[in-house]
Amino acid sequence: MKQLITLSLILVSAGGYAAQCRVDLQNQITLDGEQIEIAQANGDTAKMDGDNNLIIHGEKITLSADQQAAIKAYRQKMNDYLPKAKQMADDSIKLANDLIDDVAQSLDAPNAFDDVKQAVKSFYADVEARYYKDGDLILPAQSFAEMTQSWSEDFAKAKEIFSTEFMGNAMTVLSEKMQQEDGLNLTELSESMYELKLRVEQRMAEHAKQAELQAQDFCDSLDDIAEQEQDVLKKIPELKDYQVFVI
């Protein structure tokens, strides 16, 4: 059950999704919805602006119409696909809150899980802060191994929120409710917790299928972008040192 519970939380960022796709990010990339900036470790940058101009080291590169068309397609695809991860994270937050509210309502304790909802919110905010700055999406250069390590740490934090805080609060609410009614009955408490876990498991199993499809779609889109990137690199030799994706 714990694996199912965390599925809605572990895929929380573009970096997290990339870790699912076994992709290395060779250079840092910054997206603002229109332009792209690729930065090497030494600080050298290549920028593709909204007019499909290419600026390397602050110098505008003269491009043919075919080269500009390649820049446009690459720039648009990058800005369209990568921010999908944020929408997926937003969907996961909504699912987590809906699940928490559903359990709270079933226990007739509407405010009993406010601290858990705040923990979920803070968790996502902390992860998002790694990848967004002033509205721009920034993906640092990372190997697959580095992204997997970061993903594993996020997984552990997500599991802690739900397996410890959420279920712990639920048991406390159920215990207090029993004590106020007919007294604490450990057998009944165990059965109620089991039923609650089954309900949570069912909801998360349904979401897991959707999350798996979203992850696959994201990985497929990265494959497409990587292929398109190779086309750009062939057409514009000046970008040979600015490759982003290695799949």
mmCIF file of C-alpha atoms in Angstrom, residues 1 11 23 50 63 90 93-94 113 115-116 118 134 139 162 164 188 195 197 219 221 228 230 232-233 242:
data_model
loop_
_atom_site.group_PDB
_atom_site.id
_atom_site.type_symbol
_atom_site.label_atom_id
_atom_site.label_comp_id
_atom_site.label_asym_id
_atom_site.label_seq_id
_atom_site.Cartn_x
_atom_site.Cartn_y
_atom_site.Cartn_z
ATOM 1 C CA MET A 1 0.000 0.000 0.000
ATOM 2 C CA LEU A 11 6.657 12.309 -9.782
ATOM 3 C CA VAL A 23 18.144 10.589 -19.339
ATOM 4 C CA GLY A 50 11.206 34.220 -29.352
ATOM 5 C CA LEU A 63 21.245 31.743 -39.524
ATOM 6 C CA ASP A 90 -0.370 20.260 -9.451
ATOM 7 C CA ILE A 93 -1.435 17.972 -5.012
ATOM 8 C CA LYS A 94 -5.126 18.099 -5.858
ATOM 9 C CA PHE A 113 -5.690 16.541 8.703
ATOM 10 C CA ASP A 115 -1.312 19.609 9.247
ATOM 11 C CA VAL A 116 -0.965 16.819 6.688
ATOM 12 C CA GLN A 118 0.203 21.707 4.935
ATOM 13 C CA ASP A 134 11.022 33.928 -11.072
ATOM 14 C CA LEU A 139 16.870 22.131 -15.172
ATOM 15 C CA PHE A 162 1.530 9.685 4.047
ATOM 16 C CA THR A 164 3.419 8.293 9.134
ATOM 17 C CA GLU A 188 -12.824 -2.378 16.032
ATOM 18 C CA GLU A 195 -11.069 -0.430 5.843
ATOM 19 C CA LYS A 197 -6.325 1.612 4.130
ATOM 20 C CA CYS A 219 9.464 9.980 -21.559
ATOM 21 C CA SER A 221 8.244 13.419 -25.467
ATOM 22 C CA GLN A 228 14.890 16.964 -32.707
ATOM 23 C CA GLN A 230 20.173 16.113 -32.874
ATOM 24 C CA VAL A 232 19.372 21.127 -34.682
ATOM 25 C CA LEU A 233 22.960 20.218 -33.783
ATOM 26 C CA TYR A 242 25.306 22.853 -26.087
#
